[in-house]
PDB file of C-alpha atoms and ligand atoms in Angstrom:
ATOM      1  CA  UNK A   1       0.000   0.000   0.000  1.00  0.00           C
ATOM      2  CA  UNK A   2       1.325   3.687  -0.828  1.00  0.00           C
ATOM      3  CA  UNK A   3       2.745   5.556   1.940  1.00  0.00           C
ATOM      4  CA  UNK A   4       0.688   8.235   0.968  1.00  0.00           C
ATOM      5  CA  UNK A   5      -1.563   9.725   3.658  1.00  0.00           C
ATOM      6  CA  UNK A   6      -3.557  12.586   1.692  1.00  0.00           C
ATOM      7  CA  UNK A   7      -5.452  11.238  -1.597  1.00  0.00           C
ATOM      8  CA  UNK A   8      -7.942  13.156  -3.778  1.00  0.00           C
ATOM      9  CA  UNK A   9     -10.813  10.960  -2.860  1.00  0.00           C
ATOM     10  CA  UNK A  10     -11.463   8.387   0.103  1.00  0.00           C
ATOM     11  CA  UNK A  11     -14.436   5.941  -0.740  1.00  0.00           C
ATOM     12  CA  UNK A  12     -15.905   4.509   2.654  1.00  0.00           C
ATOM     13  CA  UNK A  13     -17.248   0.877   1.969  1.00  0.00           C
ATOM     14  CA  UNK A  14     -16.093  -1.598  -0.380  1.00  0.00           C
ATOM     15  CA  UNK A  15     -19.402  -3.118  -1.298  1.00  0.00           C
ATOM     16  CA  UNK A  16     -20.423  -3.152  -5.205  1.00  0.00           C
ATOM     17  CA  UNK A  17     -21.229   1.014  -4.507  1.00  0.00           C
ATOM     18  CA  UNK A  18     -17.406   1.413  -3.728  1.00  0.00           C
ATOM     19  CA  UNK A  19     -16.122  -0.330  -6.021  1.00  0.00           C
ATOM     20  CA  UNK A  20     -18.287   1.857  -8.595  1.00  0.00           C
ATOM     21  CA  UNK A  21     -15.701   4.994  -7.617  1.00  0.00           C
ATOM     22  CA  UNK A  22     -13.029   2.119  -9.292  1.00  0.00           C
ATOM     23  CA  UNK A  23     -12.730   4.161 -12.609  1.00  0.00           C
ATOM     24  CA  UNK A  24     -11.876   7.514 -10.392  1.00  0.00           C
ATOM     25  CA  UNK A  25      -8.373   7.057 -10.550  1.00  0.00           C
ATOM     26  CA  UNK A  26      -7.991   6.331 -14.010  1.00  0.00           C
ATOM     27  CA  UNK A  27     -10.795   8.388 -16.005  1.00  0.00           C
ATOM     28  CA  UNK A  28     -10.656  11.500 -13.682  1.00  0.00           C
ATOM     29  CA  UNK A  29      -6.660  11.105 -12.320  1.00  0.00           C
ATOM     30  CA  UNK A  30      -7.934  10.880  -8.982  1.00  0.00           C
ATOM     31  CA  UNK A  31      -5.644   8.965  -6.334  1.00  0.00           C
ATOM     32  CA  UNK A  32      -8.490   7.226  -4.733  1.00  0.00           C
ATOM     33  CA  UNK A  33      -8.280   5.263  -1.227  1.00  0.00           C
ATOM     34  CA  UNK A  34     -11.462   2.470  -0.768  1.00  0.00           C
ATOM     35  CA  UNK A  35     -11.702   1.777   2.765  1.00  0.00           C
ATOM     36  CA  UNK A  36     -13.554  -1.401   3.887  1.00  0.00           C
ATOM     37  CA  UNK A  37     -14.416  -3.362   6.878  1.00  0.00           C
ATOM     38  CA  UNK A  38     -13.713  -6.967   6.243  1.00  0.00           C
ATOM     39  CA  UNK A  39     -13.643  -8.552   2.839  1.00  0.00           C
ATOM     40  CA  UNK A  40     -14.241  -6.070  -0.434  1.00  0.00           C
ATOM     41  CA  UNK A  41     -16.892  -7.140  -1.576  1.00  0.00           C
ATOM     42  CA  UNK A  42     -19.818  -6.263   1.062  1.00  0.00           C
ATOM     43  CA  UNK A  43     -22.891  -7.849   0.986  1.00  0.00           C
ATOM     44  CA  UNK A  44     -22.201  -9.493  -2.268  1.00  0.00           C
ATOM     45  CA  UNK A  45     -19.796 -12.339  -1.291  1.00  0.00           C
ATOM     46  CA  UNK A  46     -22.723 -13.516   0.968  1.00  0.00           C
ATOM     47  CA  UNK A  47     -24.518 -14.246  -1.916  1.00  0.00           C
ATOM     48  CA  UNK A  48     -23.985 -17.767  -3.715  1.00  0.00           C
ATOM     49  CA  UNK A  49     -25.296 -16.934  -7.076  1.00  0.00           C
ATOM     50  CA  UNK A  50     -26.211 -13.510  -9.168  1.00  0.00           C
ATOM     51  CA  UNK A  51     -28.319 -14.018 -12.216  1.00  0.00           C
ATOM     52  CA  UNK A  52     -29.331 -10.336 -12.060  1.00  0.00           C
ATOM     53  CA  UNK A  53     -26.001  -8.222 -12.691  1.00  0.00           C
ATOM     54  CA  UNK A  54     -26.183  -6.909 -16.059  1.00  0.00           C
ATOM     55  CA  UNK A  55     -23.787  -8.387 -18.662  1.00  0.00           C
ATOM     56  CA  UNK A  56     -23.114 -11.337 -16.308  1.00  0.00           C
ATOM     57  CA  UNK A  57     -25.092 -14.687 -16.873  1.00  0.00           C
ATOM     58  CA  UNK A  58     -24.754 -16.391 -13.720  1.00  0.00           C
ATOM     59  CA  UNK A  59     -21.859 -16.025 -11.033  1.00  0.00           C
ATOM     60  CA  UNK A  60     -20.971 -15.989  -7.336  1.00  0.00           C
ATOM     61  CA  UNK A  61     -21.302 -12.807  -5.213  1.00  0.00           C
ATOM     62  CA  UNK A  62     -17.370 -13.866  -4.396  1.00  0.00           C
ATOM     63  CA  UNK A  63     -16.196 -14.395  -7.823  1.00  0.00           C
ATOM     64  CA  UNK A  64     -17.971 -11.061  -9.226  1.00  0.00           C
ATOM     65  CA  UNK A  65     -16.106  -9.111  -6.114  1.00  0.00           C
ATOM     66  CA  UNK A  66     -12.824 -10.875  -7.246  1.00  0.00           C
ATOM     67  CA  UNK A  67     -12.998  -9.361 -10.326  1.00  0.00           C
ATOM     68  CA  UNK A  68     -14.002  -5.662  -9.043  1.00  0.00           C
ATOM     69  CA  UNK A  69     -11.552  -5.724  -6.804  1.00  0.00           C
ATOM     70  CA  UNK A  70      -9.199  -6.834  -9.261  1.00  0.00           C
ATOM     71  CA  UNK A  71     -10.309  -4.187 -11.946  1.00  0.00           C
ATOM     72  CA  UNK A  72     -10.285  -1.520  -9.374  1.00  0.00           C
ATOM     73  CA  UNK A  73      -6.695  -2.131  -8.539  1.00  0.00           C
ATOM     74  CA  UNK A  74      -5.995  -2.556 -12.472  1.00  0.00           C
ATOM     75  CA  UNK A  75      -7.024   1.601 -12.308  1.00  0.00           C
ATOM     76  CA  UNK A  76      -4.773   2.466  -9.761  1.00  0.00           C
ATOM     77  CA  UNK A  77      -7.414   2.242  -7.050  1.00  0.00           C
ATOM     78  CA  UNK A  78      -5.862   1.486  -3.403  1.00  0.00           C
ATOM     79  CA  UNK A  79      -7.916  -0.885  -1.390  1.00  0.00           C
ATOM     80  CA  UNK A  80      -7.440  -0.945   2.200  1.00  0.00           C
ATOM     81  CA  UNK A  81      -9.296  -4.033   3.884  1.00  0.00           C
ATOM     82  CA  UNK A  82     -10.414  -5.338   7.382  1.00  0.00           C
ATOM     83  CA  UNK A  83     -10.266  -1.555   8.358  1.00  0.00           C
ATOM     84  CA  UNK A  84     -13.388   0.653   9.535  1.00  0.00           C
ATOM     85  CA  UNK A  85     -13.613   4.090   9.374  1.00  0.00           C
ATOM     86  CA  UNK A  86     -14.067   4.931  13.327  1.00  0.00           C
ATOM     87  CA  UNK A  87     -14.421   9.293  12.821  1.00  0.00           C
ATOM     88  CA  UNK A  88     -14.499  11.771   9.735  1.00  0.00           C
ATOM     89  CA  UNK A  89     -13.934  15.602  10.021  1.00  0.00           C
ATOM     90  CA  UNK A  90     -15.889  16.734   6.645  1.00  0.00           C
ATOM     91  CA  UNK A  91     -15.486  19.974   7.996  1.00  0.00           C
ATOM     92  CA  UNK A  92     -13.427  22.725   5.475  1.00  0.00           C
ATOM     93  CA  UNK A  93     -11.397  21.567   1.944  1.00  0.00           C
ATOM     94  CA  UNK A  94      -9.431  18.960   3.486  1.00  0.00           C
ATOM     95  CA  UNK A  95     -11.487  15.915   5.295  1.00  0.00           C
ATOM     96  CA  UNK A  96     -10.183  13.727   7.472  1.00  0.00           C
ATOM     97  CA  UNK A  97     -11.220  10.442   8.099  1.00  0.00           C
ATOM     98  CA  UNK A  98      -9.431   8.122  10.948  1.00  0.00           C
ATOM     99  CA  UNK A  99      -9.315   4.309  11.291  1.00  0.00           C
ATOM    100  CA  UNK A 100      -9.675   1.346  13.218  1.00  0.00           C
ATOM    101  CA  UNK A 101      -5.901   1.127  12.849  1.00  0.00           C
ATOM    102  CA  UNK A 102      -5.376   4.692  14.166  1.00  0.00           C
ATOM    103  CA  UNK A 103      -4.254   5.930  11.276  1.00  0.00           C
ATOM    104  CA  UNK A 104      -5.845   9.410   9.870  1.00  0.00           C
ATOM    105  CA  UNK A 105      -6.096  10.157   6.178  1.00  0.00           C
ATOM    106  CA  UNK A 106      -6.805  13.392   4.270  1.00  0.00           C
ATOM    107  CA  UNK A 107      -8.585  13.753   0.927  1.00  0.00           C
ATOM    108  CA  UNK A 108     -10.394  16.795  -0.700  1.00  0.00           C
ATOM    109  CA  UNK A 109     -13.623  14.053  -0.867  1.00  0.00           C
ATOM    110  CA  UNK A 110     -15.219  11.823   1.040  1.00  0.00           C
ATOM    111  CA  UNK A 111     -17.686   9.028  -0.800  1.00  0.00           C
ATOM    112  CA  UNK A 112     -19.727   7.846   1.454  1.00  0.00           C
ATOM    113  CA  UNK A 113     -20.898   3.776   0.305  1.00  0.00           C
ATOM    114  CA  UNK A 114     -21.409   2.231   3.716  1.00  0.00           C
ATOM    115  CA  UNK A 115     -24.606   0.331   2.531  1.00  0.00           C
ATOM    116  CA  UNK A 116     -27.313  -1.195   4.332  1.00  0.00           C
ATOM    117  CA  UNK A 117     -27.875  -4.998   6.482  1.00  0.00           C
ATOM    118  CA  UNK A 118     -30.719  -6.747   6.461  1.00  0.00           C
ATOM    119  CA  UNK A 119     -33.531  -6.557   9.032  1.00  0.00           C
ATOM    120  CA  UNK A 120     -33.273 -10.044  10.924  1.00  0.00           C
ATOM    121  CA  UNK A 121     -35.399 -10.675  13.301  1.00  0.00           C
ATOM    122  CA  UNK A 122     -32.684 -12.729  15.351  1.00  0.00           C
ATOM    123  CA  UNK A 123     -34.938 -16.031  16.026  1.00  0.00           C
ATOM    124  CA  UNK A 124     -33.471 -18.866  16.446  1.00  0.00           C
ATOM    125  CA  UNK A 125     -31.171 -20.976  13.321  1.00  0.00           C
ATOM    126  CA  UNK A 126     -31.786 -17.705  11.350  1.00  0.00           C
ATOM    127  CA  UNK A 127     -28.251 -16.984  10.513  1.00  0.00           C
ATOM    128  CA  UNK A 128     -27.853 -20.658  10.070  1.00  0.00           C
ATOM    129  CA  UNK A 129     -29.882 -20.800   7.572  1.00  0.00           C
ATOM    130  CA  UNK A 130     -28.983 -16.957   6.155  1.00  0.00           C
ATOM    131  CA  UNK A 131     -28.559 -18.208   2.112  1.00  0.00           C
ATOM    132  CA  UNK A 132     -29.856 -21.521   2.460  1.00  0.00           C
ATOM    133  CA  UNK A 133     -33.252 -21.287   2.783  1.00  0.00           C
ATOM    134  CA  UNK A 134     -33.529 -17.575   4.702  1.00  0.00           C
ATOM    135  CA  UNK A 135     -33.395 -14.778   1.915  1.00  0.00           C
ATOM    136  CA  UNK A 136     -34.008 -10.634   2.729  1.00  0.00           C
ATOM    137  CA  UNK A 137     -34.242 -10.038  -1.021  1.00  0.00           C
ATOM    138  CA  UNK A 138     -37.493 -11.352  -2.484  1.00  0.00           C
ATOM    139  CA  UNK A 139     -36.921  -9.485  -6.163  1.00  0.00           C
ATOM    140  CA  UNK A 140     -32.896 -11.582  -5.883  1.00  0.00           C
ATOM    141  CA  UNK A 141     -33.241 -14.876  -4.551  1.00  0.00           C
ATOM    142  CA  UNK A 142     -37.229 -15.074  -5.326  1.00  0.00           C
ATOM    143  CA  UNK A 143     -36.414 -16.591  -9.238  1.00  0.00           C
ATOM    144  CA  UNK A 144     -34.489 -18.938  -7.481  1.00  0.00           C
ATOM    145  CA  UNK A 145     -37.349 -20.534  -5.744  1.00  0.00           C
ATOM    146  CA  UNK A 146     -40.101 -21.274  -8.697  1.00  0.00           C
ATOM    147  CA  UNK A 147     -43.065 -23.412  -7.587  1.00  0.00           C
ATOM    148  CA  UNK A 148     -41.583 -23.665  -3.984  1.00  0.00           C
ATOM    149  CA  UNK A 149     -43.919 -23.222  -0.779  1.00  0.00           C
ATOM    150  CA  UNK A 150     -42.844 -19.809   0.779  1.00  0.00           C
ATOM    151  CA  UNK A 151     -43.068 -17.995   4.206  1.00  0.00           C
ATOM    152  CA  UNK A 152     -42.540 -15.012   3.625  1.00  0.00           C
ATOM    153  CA  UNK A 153     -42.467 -12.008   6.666  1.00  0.00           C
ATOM    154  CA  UNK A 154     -43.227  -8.269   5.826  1.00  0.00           C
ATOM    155  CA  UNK A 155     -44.672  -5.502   7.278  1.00  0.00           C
ATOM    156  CA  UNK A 156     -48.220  -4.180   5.829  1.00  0.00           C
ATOM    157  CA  UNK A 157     -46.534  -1.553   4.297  1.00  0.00           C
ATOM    158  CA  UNK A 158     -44.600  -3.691   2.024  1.00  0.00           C
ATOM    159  CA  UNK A 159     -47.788  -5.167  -0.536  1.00  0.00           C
ATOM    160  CA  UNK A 160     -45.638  -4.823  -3.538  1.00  0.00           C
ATOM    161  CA  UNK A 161     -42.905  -7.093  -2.199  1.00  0.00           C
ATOM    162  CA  UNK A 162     -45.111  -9.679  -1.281  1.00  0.00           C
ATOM    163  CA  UNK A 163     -46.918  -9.788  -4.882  1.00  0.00           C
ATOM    164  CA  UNK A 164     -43.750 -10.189  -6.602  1.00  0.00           C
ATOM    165  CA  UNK A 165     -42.918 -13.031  -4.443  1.00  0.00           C
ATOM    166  CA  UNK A 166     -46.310 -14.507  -4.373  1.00  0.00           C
ATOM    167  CA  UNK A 167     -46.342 -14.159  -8.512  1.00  0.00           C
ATOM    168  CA  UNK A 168     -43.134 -16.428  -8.398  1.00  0.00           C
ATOM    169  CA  UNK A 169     -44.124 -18.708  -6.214  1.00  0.00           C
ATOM    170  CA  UNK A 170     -47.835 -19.599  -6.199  1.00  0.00           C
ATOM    171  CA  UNK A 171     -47.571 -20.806  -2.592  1.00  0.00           C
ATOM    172  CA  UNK A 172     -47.377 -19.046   0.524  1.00  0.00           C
ATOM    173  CA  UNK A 173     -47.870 -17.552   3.610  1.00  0.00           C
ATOM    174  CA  UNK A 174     -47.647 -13.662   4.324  1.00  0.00           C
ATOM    175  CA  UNK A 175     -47.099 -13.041   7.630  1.00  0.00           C
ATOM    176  CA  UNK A 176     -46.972  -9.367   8.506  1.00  0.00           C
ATOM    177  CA  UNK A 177     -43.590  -8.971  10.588  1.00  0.00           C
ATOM    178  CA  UNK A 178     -43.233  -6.196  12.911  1.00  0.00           C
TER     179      UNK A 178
HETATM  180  C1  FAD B   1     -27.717 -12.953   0.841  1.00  0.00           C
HETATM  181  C2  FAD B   1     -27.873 -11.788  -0.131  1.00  0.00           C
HETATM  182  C3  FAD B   1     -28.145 -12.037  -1.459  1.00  0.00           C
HETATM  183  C4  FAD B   1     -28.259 -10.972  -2.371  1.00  0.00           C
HETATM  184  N1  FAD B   1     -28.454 -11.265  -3.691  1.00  0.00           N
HETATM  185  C5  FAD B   1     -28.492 -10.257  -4.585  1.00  0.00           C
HETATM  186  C6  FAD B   1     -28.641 -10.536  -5.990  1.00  0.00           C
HETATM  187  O1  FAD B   1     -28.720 -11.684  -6.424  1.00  0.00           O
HETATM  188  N2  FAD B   1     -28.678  -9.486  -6.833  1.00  0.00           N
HETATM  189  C7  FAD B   1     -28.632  -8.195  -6.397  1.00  0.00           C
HETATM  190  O2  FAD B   1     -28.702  -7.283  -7.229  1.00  0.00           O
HETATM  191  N3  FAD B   1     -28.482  -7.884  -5.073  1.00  0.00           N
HETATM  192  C8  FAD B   1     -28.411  -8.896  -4.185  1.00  0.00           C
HETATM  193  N4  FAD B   1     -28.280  -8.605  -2.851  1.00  0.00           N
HETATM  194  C9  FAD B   1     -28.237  -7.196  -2.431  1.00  0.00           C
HETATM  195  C10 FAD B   1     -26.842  -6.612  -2.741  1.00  0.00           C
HETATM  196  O3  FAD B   1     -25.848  -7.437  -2.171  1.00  0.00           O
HETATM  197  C11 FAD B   1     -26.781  -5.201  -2.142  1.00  0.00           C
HETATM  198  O4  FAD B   1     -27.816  -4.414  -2.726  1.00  0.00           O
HETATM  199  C12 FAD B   1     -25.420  -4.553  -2.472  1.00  0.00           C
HETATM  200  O5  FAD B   1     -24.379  -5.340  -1.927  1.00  0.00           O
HETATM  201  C13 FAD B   1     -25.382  -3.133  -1.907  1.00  0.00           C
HETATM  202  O6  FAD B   1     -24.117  -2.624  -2.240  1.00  0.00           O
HETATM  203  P1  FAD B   1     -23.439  -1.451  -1.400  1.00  0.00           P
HETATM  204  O7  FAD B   1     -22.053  -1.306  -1.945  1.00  0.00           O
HETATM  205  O8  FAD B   1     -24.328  -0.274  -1.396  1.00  0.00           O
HETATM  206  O9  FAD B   1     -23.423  -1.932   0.110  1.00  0.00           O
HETATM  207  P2  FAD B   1     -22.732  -3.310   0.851  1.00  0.00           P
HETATM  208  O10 FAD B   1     -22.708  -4.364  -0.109  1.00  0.00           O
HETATM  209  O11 FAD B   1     -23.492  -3.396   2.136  1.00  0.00           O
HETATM  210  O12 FAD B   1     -21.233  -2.782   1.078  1.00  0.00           O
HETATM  211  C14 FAD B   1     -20.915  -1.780   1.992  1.00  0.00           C
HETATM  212  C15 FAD B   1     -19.552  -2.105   2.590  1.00  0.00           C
HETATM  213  O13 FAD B   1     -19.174  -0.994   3.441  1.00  0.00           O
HETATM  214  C16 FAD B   1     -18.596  -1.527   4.619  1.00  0.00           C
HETATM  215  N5  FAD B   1     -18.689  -0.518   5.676  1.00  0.00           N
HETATM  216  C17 FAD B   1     -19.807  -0.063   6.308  1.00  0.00           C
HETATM  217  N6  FAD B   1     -19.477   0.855   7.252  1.00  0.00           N
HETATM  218  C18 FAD B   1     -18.118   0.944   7.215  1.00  0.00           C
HETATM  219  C19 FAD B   1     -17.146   1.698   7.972  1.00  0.00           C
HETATM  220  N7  FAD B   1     -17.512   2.536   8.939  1.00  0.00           N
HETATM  221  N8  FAD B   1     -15.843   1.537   7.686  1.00  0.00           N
HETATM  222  C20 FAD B   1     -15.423   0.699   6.691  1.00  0.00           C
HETATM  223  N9  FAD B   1     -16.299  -0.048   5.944  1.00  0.00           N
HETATM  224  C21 FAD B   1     -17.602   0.073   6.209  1.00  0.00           C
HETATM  225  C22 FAD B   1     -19.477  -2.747   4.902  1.00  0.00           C
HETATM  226  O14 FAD B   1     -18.868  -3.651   5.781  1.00  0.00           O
HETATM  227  C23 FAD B   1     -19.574  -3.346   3.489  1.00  0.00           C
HETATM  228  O15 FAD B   1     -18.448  -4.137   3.206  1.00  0.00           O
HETATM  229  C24 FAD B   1     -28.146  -9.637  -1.914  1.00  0.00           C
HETATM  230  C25 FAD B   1     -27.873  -9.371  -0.556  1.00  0.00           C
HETATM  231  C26 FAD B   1     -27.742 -10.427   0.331  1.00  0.00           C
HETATM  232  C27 FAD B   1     -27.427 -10.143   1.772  1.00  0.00           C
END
């Protein structure tokens, strides 16, 4: 990793929406610094297959990260992993933003791609199950699941989900979560 401590841009979050800022460094000549928690990759290397990213038939959340990560190295990106961003000063031109590790980097931007986590509703053999079985994306995993008997939980609010799902499946029961 450079021992540079001040880049032009800092992406928090190295989930598909950080990886996006990949092209900064070569398109715009932006030293860019992704900073991640964990693996690159975010929520997508929890995923065992994608059938819905466009120009790619069918392949796994880790394999499609691979190659982002890959690419975004390929434009000069710098990808700093198993590191969280603990403070940021967005305050005036130069930001700051310190990490886990202590360390504080500058940048004139900030990008902000922290994403989201799923609501659980932390009952028992739930994460067990998390990808085998247990899905939080109806409009992802739902095609994967054709003629199968569903449960599926969502709040009132949420009719449209529960069509979609119920369109795919035929079979199920709606029970409206908190
Ligand atoms: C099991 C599962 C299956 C899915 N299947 C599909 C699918 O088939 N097709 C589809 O289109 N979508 C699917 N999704 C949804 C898709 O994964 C998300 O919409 C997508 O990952 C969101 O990307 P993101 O970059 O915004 O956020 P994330 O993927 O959540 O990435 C954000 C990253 O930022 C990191 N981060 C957060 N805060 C900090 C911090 N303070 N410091 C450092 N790092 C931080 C997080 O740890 C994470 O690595 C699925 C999701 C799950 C959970």
């Amino acid at each position: 990793m450079t021992d540079s401590t001040h880049f032009d841009a800092i992406v928090i979050g190295g989930g598909p929406a950080g990886n996006d800022c990949r092209h900064l460094p070569l398109r715009a000549r932006l030293n860019t610094l992704i900073v991640t928690d964990g693996v690159a990759g975010g929520q997508m290397i929890l995923t065992h297959e994608i059938a819905n990213y466009p120009g790619v038939e069918s392949i796994s959340g880790y394999q499609l990260s691979n190659i982002m990560k890959k690419q975004a190295k390929s434009f000069g990106c710098v990808i700093k992993g198993n590191t969280s961003v603990e403070s940021l000063n967005l305050e005036g031109d130069i930001k700051e933003v310190t990490l886990s590790d202590g360390k504080t980097y500058t940048a004139d931007s900030v990008i902000l791609t922290p994403g989201g986590r799923s609501r659980t509703l932390g009952v028992e053999g739930e994460a067990k199950f998390k990808g085998r079985g247990i899905s939080y994306c109806a409009t992802c995993d739902g095609d994967f699941l054709p003629e199968r008997k569903l449960l599926w939980l969502a709040a009132e609010t949420q009719p449209r989900r529960s069509c979609f799902t119920y369109k795919i499946c035929h079979q199920g029961y709606h029970c409206p979560s908190v």
